[in-house]
Coordinates of C-alpha atoms and ligand atoms in Angstrom, one line a residue:
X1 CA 167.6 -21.6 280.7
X2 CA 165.5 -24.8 280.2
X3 CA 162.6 -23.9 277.9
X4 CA 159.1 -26.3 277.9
X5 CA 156.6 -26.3 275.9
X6 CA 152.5 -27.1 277.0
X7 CA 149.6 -26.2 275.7
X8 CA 148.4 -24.7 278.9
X9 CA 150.0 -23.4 281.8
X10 CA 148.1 -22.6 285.0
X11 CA 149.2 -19.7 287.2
X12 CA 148.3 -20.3 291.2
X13 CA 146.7 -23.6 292.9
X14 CA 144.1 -22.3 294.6
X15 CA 140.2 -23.2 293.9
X16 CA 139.8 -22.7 290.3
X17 CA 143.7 -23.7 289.0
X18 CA 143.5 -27.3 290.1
X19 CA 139.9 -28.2 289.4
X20 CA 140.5 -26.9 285.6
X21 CA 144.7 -29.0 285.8
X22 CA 142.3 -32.3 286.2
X23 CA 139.5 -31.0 283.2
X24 CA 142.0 -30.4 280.9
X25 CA 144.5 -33.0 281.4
X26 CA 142.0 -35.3 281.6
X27 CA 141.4 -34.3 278.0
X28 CA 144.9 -35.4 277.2
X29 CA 146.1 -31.5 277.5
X30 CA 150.1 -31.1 278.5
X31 CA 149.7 -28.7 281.3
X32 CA 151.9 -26.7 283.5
X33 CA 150.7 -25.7 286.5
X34 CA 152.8 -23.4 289.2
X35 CA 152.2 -22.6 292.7
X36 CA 155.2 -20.2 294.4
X37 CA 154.1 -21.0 298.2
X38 CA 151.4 -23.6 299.5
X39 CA 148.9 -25.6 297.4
X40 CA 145.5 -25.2 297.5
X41 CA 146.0 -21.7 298.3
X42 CA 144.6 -19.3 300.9
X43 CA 141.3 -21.6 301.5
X44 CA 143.1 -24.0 302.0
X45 CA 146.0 -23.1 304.2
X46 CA 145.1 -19.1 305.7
X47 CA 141.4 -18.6 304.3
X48 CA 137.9 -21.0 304.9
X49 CA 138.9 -23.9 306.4
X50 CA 141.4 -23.3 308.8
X51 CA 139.6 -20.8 310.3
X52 CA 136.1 -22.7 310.1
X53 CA 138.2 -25.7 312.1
X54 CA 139.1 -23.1 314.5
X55 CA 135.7 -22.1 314.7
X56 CA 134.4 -25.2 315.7
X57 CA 136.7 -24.5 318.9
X58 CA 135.1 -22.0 319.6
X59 CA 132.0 -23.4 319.4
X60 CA 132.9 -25.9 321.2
X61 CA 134.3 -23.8 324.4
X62 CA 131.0 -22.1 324.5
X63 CA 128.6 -24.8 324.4
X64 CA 130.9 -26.3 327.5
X65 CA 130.4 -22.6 329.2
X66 CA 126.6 -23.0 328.5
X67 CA 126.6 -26.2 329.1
X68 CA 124.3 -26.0 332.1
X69 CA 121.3 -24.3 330.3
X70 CA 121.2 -27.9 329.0
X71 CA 120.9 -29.9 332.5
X72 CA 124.7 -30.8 331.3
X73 CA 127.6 -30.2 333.8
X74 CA 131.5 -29.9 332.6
X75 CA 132.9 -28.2 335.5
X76 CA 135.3 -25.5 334.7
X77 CA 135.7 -25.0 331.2
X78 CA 139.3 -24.1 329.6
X79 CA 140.9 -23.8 326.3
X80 CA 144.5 -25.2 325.3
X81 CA 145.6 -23.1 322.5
X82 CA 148.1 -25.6 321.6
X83 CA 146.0 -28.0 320.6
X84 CA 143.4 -26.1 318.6
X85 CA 146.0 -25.2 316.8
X86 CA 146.9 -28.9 315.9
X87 CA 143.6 -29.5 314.9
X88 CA 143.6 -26.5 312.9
X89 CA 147.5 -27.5 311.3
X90 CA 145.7 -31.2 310.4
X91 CA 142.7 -30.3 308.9
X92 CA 144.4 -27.8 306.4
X93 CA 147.6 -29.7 306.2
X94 CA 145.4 -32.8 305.0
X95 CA 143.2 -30.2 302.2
X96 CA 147.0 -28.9 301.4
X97 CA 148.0 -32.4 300.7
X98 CA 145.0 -33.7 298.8
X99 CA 145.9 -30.5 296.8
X100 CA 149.1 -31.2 297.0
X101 CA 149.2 -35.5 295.4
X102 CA 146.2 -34.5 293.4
X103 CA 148.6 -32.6 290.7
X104 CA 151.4 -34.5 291.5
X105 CA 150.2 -37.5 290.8
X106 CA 147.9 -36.3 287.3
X107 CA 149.0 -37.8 284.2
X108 CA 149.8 -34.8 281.4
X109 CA 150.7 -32.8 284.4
X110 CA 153.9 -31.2 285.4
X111 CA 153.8 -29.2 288.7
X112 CA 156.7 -26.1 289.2
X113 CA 157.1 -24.8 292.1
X114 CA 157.8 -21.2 292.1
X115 CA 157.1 -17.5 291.2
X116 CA 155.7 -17.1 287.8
X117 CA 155.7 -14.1 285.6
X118 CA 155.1 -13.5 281.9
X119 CA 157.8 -13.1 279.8
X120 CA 155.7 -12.1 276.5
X121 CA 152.0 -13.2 276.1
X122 CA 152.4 -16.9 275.5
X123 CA 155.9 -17.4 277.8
X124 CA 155.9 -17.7 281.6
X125 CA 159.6 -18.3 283.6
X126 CA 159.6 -19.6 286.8
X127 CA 162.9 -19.8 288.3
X128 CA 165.1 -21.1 285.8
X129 CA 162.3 -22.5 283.5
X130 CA 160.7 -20.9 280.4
X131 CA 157.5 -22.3 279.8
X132 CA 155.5 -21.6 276.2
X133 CA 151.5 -22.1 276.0
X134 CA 148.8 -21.1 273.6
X135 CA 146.7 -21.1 276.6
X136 CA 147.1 -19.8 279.6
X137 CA 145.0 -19.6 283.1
X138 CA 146.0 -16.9 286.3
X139 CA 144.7 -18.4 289.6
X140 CA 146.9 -16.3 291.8
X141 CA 145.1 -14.8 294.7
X142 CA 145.1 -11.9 296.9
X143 CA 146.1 -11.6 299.9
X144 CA 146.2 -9.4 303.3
X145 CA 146.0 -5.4 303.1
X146 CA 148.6 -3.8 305.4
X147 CA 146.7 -0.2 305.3
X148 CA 149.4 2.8 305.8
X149 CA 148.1 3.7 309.4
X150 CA 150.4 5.9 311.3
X151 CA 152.1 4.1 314.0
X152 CA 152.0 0.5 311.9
X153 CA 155.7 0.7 311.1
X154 CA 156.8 0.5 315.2
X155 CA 153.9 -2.0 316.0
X156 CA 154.2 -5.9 315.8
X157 CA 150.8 -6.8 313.8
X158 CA 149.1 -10.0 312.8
X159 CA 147.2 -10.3 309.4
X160 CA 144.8 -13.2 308.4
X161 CA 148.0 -15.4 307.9
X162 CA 150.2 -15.0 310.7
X163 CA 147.4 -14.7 313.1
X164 CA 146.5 -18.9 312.1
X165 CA 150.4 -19.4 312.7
X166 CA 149.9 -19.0 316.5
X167 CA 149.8 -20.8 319.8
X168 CA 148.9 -19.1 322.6
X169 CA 146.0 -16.8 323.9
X170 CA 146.5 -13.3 323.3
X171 CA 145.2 -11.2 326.4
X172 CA 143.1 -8.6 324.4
X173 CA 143.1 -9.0 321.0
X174 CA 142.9 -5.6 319.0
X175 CA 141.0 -6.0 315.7
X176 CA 141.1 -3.6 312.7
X177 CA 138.2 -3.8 310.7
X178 CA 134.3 -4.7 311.6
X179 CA 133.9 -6.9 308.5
X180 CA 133.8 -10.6 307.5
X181 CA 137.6 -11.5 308.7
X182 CA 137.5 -9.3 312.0
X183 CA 134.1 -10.5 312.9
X184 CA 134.8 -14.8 312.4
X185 CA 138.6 -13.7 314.4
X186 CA 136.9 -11.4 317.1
X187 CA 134.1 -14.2 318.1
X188 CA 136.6 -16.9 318.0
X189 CA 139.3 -15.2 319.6
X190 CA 136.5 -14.1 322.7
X191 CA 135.5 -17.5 323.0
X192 CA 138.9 -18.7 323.6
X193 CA 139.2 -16.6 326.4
X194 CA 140.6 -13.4 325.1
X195 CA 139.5 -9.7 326.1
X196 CA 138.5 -8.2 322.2
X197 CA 137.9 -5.4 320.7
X198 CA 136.9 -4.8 317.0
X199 CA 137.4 -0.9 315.7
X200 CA 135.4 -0.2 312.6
X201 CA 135.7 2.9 310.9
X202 CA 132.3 2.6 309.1
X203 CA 129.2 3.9 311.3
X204 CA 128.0 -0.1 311.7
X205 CA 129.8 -3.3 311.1
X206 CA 129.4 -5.3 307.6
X207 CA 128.6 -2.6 305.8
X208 CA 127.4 -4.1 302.9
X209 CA 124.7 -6.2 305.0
X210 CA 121.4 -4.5 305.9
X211 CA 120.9 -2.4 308.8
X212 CA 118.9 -4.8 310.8
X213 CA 121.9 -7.6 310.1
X214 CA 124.4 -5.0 311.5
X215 CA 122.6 -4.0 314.6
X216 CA 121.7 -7.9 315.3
X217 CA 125.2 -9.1 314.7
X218 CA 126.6 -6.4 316.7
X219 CA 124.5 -7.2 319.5
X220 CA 125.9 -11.4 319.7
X221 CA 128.8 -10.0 319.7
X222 CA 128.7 -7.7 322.4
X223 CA 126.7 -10.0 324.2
X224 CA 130.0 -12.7 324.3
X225 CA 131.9 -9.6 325.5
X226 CA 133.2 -8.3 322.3
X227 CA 134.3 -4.5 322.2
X228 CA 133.1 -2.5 319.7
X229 CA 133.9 0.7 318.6
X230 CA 132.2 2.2 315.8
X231 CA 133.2 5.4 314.0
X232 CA 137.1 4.9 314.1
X233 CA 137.7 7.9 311.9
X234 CA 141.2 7.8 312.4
X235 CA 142.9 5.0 313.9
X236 CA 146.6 4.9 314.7
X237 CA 149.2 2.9 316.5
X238 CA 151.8 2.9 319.3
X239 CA 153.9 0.3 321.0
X240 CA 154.5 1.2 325.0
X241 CA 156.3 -1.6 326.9
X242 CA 154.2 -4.8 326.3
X243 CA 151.4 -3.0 324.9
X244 CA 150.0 -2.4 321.5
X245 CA 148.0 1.0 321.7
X246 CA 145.2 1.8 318.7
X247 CA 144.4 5.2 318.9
X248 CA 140.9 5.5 317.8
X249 CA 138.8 8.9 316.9
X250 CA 135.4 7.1 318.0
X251 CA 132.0 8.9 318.6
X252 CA 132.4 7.1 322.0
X253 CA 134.7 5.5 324.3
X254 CA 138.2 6.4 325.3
X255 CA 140.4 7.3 322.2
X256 CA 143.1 4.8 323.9
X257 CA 142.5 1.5 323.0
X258 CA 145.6 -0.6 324.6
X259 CA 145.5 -4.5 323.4
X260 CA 148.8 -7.0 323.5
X261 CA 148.2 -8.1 320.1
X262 CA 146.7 -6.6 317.2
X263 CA 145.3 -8.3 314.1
X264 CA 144.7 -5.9 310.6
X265 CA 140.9 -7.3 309.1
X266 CA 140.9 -4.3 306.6
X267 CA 140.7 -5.7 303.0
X268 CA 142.8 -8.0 300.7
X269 CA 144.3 -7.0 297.4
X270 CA 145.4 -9.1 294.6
X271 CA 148.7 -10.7 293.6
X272 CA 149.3 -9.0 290.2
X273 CA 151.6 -6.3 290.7
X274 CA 154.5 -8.9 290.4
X275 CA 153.2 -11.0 287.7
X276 CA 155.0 -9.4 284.3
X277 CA 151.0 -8.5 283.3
X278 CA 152.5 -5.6 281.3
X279 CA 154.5 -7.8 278.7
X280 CA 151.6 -9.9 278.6
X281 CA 149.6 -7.5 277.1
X282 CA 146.5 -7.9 280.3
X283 CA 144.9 -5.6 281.6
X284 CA 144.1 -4.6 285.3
X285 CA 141.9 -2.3 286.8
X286 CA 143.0 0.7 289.2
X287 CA 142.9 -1.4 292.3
X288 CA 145.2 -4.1 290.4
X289 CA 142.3 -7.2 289.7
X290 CA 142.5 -8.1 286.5
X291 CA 140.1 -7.2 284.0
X292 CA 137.6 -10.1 282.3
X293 CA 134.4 -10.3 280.5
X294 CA 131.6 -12.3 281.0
X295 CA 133.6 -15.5 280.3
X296 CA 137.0 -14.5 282.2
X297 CA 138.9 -13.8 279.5
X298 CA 141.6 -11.2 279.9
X299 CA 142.3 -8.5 277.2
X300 CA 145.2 -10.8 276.2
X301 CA 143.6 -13.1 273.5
X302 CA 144.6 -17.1 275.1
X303 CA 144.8 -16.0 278.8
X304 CA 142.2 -16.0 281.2
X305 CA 141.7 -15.1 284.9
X306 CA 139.3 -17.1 287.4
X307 CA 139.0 -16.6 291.1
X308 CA 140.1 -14.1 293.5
X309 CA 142.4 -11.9 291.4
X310 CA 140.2 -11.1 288.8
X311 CA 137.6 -9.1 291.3
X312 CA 134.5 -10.7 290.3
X313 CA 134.0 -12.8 293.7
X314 CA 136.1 -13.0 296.7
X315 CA 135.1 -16.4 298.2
X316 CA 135.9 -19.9 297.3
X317 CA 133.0 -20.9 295.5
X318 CA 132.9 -18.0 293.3
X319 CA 136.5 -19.1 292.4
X320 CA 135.5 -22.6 291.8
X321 CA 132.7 -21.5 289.8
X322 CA 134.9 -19.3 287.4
X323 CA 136.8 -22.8 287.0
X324 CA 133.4 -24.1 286.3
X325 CA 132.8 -21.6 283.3
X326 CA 136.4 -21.4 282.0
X327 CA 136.1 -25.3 281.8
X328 CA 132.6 -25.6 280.3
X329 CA 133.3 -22.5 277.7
X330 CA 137.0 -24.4 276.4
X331 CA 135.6 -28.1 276.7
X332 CA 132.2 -28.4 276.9
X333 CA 130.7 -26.2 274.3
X334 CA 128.8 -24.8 276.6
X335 CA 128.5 -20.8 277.0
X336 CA 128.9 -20.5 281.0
X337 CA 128.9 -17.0 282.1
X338 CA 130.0 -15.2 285.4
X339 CA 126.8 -13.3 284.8
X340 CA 124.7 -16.6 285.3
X341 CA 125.4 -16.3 288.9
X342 CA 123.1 -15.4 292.3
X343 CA 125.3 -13.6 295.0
X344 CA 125.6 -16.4 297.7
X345 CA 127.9 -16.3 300.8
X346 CA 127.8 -16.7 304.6
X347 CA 129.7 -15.0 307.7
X348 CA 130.9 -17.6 310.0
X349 CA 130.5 -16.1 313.3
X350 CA 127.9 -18.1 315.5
X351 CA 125.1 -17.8 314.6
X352 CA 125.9 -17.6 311.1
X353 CA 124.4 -15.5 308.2
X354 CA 123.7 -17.0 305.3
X355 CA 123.0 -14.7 302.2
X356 CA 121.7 -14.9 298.6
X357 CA 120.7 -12.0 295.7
X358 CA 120.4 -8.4 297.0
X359 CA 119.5 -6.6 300.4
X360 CA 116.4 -5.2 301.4
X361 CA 118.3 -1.8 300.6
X362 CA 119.2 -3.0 297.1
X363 CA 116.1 -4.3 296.7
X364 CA 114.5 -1.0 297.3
X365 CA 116.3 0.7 294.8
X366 CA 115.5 -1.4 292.2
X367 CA 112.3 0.8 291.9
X368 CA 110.1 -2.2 291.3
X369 CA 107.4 -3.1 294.4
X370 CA 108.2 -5.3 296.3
X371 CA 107.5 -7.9 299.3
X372 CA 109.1 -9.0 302.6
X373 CA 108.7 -11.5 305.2
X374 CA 110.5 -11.6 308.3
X375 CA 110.7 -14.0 311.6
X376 CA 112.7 -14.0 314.4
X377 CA 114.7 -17.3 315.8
X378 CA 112.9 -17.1 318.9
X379 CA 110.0 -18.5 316.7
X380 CA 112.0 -21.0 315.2
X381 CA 110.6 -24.3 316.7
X382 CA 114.8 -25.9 316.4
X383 CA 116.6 -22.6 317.5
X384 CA 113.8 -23.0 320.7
X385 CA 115.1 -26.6 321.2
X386 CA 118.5 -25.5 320.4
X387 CA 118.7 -23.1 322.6
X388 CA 120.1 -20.7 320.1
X389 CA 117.4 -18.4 319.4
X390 CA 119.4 -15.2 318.1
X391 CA 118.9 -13.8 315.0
X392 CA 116.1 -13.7 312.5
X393 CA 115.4 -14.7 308.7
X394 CA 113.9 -12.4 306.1
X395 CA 113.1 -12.7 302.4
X396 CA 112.4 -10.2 300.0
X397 CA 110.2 -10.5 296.6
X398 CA 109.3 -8.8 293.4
X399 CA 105.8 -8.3 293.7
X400 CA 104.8 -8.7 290.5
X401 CA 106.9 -11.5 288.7
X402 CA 107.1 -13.6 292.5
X403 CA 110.5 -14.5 292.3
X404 CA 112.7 -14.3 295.1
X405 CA 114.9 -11.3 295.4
X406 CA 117.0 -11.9 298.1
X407 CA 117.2 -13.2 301.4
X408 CA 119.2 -13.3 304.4
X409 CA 119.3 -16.3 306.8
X410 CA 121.0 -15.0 310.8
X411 CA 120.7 -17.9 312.9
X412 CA 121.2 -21.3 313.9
X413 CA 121.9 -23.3 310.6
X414 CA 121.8 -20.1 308.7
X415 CA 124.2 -21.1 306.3
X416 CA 122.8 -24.6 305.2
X417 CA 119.4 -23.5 305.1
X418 CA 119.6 -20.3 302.9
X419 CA 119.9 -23.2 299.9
X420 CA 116.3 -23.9 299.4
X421 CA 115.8 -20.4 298.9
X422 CA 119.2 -20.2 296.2
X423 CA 117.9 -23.2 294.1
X424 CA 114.8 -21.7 293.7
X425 CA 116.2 -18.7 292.6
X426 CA 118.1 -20.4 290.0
X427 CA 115.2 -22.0 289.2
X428 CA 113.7 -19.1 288.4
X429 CA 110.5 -20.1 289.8
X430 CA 107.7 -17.8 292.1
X431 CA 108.1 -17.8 295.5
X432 CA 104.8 -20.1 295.8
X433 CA 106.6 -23.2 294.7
X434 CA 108.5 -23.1 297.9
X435 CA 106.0 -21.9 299.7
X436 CA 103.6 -24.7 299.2
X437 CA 106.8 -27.3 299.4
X438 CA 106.7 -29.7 302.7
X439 CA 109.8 -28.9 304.6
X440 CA 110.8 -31.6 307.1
X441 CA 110.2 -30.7 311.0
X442 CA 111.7 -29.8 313.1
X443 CA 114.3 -28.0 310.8
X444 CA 115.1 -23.7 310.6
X445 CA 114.1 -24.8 306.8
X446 CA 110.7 -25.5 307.7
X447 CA 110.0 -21.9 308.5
X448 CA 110.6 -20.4 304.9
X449 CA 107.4 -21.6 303.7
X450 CA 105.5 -19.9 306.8
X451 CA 107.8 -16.9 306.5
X452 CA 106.6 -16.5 303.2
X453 CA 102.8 -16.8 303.7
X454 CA 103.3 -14.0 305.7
X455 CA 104.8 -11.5 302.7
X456 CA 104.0 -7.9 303.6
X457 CA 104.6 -5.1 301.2
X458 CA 108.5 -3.7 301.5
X459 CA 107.9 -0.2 302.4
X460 CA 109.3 2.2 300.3
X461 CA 108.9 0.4 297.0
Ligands
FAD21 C1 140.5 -15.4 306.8 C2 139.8 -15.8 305.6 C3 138.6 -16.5 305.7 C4 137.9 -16.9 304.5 N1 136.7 -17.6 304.7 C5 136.0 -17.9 303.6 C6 134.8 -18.7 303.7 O1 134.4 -19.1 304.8 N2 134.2 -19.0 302.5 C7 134.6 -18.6 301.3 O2 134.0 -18.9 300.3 N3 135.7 -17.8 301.2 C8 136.4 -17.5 302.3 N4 137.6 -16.8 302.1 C9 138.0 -16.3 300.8 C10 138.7 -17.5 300.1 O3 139.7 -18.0 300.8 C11 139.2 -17.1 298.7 O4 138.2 -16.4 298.0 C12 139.6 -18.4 297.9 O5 140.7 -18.9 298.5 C13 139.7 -18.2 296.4 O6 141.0 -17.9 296.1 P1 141.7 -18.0 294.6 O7 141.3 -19.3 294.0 O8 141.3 -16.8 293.9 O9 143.2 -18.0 295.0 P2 144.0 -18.4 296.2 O10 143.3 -19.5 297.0 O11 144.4 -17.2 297.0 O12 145.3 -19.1 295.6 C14 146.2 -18.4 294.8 C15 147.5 -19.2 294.7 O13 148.4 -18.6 293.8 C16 149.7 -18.6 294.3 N5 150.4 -17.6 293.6 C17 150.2 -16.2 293.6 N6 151.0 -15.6 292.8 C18 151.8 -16.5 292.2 C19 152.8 -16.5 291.2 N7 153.2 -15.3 290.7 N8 153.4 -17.6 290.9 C20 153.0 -18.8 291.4 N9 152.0 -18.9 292.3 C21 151.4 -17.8 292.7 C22 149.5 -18.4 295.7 O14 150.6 -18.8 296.5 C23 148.3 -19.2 296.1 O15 148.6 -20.5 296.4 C24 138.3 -16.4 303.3 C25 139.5 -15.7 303.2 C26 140.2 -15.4 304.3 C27 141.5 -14.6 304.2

């Protein structure tokens, strides 16, 4: 067995594992770095950007359909499935291979491809290969739950991955789960053409967003068409002939649910159960992530866990940012912490909601007073001349120190403009310093400074 020695290996090429290859290479380091299936992992190939390419479709197909609310006519409007899907293949294919050359190409670099696992702390094989660092960094992922539903054994079913491996329009599209993946699937798939129908077992969709997100989110949807059934306390499946029954206990609707195809949205789970963790001496929690402190190390002293698997994130630039830290902590002298971070993410359905530090309901339980403005699109001077007036913006504030709380942005450039209220935050400065900023018109931007002249006490706090 060929043996190799480095002085660090890095475990997975997805958004923290490559960024951190180039740092410490770059300070003449001999790194390994490993990647068992596709570089630049599920961002990359099953995760953000091919499905915010195939987003841009969809967006696409539904503009056309309304394009004569603009004075603009296309005629009939249709959707070749093949050919989103080459987009799609060449947008991530071209990430994949950036990844991909990046690495190959570093000097001090030596890429394996393969499944790693620990042999002891400081020893990882991969295939034939024994590699030996002082450090080493675990990038590996999660990926796709398959929950034990009754039924799922007889029924073909797509997850996130294999679902982005198709061509062709299914004719009703069964989702399993109301959340971020089943919402940005369930929109697209609609505006393809598809009949769809998203079964949540909560009592609302995107549970973890406010009430009045939920409600207004559901309502777009259903707008476009999209089923929803709410309640789902049990939900099994059935193949007859051609179709893909979900059985759903809902508080409404038929129980029968019968769809051609039917994707599972329900959760992701990470990739540590194979890894050899236990002869490394790291430790995971119940659910499998791996456990880190403040600055992602593992309880294995010279091993560290960033991104996805280690439970303290779930999105790409949470990811990056724990390569950020690792990097800054090891190179920089610089004492970067996971803790120095606002929450910050967006769901890409259309339009999209773009979120930063706590709800409304968190912010209520803090227990401090607080403040909240709120405004509708519809008086959003650019969602008017848009003609995308759905949604609404809100803020919330401590009332006594003025800094910003929270906020959540549901509308037309929702995701881009959520950022003046983020940098503030990490600013740490009062809400007046954006509020007496000039924002440029006609932007959705330009309405945060009025929103927030307009602060009414939260009640309830
Ligand atoms: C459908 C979908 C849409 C998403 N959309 C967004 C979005 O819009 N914005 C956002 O911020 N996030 C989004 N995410 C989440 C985002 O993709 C992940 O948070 C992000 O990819 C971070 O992953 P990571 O760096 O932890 O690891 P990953 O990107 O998952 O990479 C891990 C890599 O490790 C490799 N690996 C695993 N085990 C081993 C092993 N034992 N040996 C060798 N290699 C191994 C894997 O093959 C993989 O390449 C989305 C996810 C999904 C599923």
């Amino acid at each position: 067995m060929a043996s190799a020695a480095y002085d660090a290996i890095i475990i997975g090429t997805g958004q923290a594992g490559p960024f951190l290859a180039h740092r410490l290479a770059a300070k003449g380091m001999k790194i390994a770095i490993i990647e068992r299936k596709l570089f630049g992992g599920t961002c990359v190939n099953t995760g953000c950007i091919p499905t915010k390419t195939m987003v841009a479709s969809a967006y696409a197909a539904h503009l056309a359909r309304r394009a004569s609310d603009y004075g603009v006519d296309t005629g009939a409007v249709s959707v070749d499935m093949k050919r989103v899907k080459a987009r799609k293949d060449e947008v991530s294919g071209n990430s994949r291979a950036a990844v991909e050359n990046g690495l190959k190409s570093l000097q001090n670099c030596t890429v394996y491809r393969g499944h790693a696992r620990f042999e002891s702390a400081h020893e990882v094989s991969v295939g034939a290969a024994r590699l030996t660092a002082g450090q080493i960094f675990i990038n590996v992922g999660c990926r796709a739950t398959v929950p034990p539903l009754p039924g799922i054994e007889e029924v073909p079913y797509f997850t996130n991955t294999s679902m982005l491996d198709i061509d062709f329009l299914p004719r009703h599209l069964v989702i399993v789960g109301g959340s971020y993946i089943g919402l940005e699937f369930g929109q697209m798939y609609r505006r393809f053409g598809s009949e769809v129908t998203i079964i949540e077992m909560g009592p609302r969709l995107i549970q973890r967003e406010d009430e009045d997100v939920s409600a207004a989110i559901r309502e777009i949807l259903e707008r476009e068409g999209v089923n929803i059934r709410l309640n789902a306390k049990c939900v099994s499946l059935a193949q007859r002939g051609n179709e893909t029954f979900a059985h759903a206990d809902c508080e409404d609707g038929p129980p029968d649910i019968g769809g051609s195809h039917v994707l599972l949205a329900v959760g992701r789970r990470p990739n540590t159960e194979d890894l050899g963790l236990e002869k490394a001496g790291v430790a995971t929690d119940p659910r499998g992530y791996i456990v880190v402190d403040d600055q992602l190390r593992t309880s294995a002293p010279g091993i560290w866990a960033m991104g996805d698997c280690n439970g303290k994130g779930g999105f790409t630039h949470t990811s990056f940012n724990d390569s950020e830290i690792v990097g800054a902590n090891l190179l920089d002298n610089d004492p970067r912490r996971v803790s120095d971070r606002i929450t910050a993410y967006a769901l890409y359905i259309d339009p999209p909601l773009g979120r930063v530090g706590l709800t409304e309901a968190e912010a209520r339980k803090t227990g401090s007073a607080a403040l909240m403005g709120k405004r509708p699109m519809t008086k959003v001077g650019r969602a008017i001349e848009k003609g995308e007036t759905q949604g609404f913006m809100k803020i919330v504030v401590d009332a006594e120190t003025r800094h910003i709380l929270g906020a959540a942005i549901l509308g037309v450039g929702g995701d881009e403009a959520i950022h003046s209220i983020l940098d503030i935050m990490y600013a740490k400065a009062p809400y007046s310093v954006i509020q007496r900023a000039m924002h440029v018109h006609p932007t959705v931007s330009e309405l945060i400074p009025t929103m927030l002249g307009e602060l009414q006490p939260l009640p309830g706090t």
